[in-house]
XYZ file of C-alpha atoms in Angstrom:
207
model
C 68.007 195.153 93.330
C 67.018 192.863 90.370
C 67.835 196.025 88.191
C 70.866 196.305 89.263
C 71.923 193.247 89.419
C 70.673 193.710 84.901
C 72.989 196.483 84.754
C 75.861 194.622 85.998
C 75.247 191.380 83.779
C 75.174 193.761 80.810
C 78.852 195.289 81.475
C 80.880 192.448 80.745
C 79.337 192.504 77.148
C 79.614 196.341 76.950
C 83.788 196.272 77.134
C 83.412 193.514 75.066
C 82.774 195.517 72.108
C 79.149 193.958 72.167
C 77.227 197.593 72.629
C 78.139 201.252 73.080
C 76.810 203.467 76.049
C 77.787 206.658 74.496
C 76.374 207.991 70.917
C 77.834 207.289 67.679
C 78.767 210.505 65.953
C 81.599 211.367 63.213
C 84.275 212.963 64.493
C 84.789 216.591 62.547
C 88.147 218.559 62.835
C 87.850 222.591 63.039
C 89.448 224.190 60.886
C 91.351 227.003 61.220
C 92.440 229.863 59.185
C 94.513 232.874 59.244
C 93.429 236.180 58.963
C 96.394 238.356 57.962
C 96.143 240.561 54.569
C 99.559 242.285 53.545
C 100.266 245.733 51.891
C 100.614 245.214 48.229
C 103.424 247.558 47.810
C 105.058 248.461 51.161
C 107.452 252.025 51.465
C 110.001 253.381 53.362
C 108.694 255.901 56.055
C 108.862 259.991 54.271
C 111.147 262.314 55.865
C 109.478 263.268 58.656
C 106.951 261.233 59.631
C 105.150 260.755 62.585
C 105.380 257.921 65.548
C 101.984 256.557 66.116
C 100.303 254.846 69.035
C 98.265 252.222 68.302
C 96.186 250.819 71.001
C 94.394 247.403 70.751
C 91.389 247.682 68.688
C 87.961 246.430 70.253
C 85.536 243.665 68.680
C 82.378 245.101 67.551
C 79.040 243.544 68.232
C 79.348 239.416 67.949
C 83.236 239.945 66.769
C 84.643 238.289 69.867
C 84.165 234.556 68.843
C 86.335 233.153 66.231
C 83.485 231.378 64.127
C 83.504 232.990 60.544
C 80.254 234.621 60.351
C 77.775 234.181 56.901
C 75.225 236.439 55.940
C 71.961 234.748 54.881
C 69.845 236.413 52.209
C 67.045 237.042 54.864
C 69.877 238.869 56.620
C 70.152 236.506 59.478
C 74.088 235.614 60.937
C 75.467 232.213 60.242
C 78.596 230.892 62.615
C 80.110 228.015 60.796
C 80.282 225.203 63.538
C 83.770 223.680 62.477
C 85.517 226.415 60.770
C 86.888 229.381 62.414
C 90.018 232.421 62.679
C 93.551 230.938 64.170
C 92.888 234.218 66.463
C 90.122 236.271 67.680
C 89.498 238.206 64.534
C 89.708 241.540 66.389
C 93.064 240.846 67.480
C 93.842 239.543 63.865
C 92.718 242.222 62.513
C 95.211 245.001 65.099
C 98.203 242.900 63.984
C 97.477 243.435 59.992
C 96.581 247.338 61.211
C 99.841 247.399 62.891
C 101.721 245.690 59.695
C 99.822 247.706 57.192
C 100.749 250.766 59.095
C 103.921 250.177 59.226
C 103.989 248.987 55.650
C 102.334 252.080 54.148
C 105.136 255.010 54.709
C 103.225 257.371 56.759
C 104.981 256.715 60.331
C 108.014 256.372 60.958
C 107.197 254.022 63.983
C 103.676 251.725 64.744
C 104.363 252.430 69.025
C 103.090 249.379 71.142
C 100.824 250.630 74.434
C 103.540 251.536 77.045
C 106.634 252.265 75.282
C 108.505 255.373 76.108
C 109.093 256.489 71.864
C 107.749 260.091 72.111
C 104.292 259.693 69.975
C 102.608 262.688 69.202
C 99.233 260.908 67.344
C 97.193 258.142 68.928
C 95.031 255.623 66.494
C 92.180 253.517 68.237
C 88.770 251.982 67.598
C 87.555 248.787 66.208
C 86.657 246.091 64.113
C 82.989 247.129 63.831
C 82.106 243.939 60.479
C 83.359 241.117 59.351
C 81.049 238.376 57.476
C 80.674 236.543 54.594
C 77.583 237.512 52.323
C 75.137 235.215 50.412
C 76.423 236.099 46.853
C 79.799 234.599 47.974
C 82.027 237.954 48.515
C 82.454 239.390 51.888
C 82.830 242.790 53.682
C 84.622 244.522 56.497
C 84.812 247.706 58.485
C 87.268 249.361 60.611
C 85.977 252.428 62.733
C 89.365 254.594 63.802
C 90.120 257.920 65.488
C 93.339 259.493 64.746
C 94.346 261.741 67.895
C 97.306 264.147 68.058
C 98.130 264.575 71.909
C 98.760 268.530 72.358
C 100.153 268.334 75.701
C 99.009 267.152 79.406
C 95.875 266.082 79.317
C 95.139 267.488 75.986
C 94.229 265.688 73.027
C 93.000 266.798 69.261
C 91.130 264.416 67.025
C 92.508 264.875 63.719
C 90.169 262.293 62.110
C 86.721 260.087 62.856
C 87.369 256.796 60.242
C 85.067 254.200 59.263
C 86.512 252.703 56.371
C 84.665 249.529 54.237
C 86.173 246.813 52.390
C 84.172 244.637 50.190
C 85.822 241.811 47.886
C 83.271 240.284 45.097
C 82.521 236.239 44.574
C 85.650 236.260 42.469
C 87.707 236.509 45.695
C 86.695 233.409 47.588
C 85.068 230.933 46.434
C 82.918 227.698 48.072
C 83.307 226.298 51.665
C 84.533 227.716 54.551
C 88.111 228.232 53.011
C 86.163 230.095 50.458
C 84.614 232.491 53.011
C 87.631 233.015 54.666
C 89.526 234.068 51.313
C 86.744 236.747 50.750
C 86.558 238.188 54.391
C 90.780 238.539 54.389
C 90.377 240.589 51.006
C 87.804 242.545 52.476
C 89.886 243.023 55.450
C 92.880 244.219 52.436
C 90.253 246.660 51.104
C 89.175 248.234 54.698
C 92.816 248.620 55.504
C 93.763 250.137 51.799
C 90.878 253.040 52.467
C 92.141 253.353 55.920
C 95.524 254.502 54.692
C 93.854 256.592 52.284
C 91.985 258.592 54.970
C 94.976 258.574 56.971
C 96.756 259.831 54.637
C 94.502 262.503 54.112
C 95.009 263.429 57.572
C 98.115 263.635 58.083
C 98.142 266.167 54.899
C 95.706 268.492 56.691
C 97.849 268.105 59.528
C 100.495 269.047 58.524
C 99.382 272.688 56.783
């Protein structure tokens, strides 16, 4: 009772302004950034080309939180606690695919899972890295499979992808904003050597 009765003769001071019964810590904003790299020199789609399907790529191992991630020289994982993507970064990462793509000349259409467009070929897979690294650069890797569908349940794989991106110190810079500069030209590199590769495929493909 007589501890109580303490508590209670210690509120009136409390809304007062007098004391504080919660901790006293600065408030820090998160900060968000985009990650969307765009083709340097987009094209018109070649005579002919193919529709393609391309379904949602997955997150690779600790991908699915939006916390840029730092390599440490002893090659531990960093999360920044008040910086991360505007989006998941695997589903970032599909919407630059699917602008690249499109972008790049080789389709004539980037299909969306269930339309009805006709579309012979079939692109999946994943965002398999995405981290700053200690020297202040960054990398990324995409893992595709290019499928042509031959029929009723019949499908070809044309080509098994895993294409890197790395962009040097001289792309970011310090800070998070830094690290998120280098990761999106890494992303731009991964996606440039993705539509190399593709490329290449649809060449064989087509002989």
């Amino acid at each position: 009772m007589r501890r109580r009765r303490a508590v209670l003769a210690l509120l009136p001071a409390c809304w007062a302004g007098a004391c504080s019964l919660l901790p006293e810590h600065p408030y820090v904003e998160v900060r968000r950034f985009p990650l969307s790299p765009s083709h340097p020199a987009p094209r018109a789609p070649r005579t002919g080309a193919p529709v393609v399907l391309l379904r949602p790529l997955r997150a690779g191992p600790g991908l699915a939180i939006r916390g840029l991630r730092r390599l440490r020289a002893d090659g531990t994982l960093f999360i920044e606690p008040y910086a991360e993507w505007a989006a998941p970064p695997a589903e970032a990462a599909e919407a630059a695919l699917r602008h690249w793509l499109a972008a790049s000349g080789l389709f004539a259409a980037i299909a969306h899972p269930g339309t009805r467009l006709p579309a012979p070929l079939v692109l999946e897979g994943e965002l398999s890295a995405l981290h700053a690294l200690p020297d202040g650069g960054a990398e990324a890797q995409l893992t595709l499979l290019l499928i042509e569908e031959a029929g009723l349940a019949q499908a070809r794989l044309l080509a098994q992808i895993a294409a890197r991106g790395r962009a040097g110190p001289e792309a970011g810079g310090a800070g998070p904003e830094g690290a998120a500069a280098a990761m999106q030209a890494a992303l731009a590199a991964a996606l440039a050597e993705a539509e190399a590769r593709l490329a290449a495929a649809l060449g064989t493909r087509r002989r």
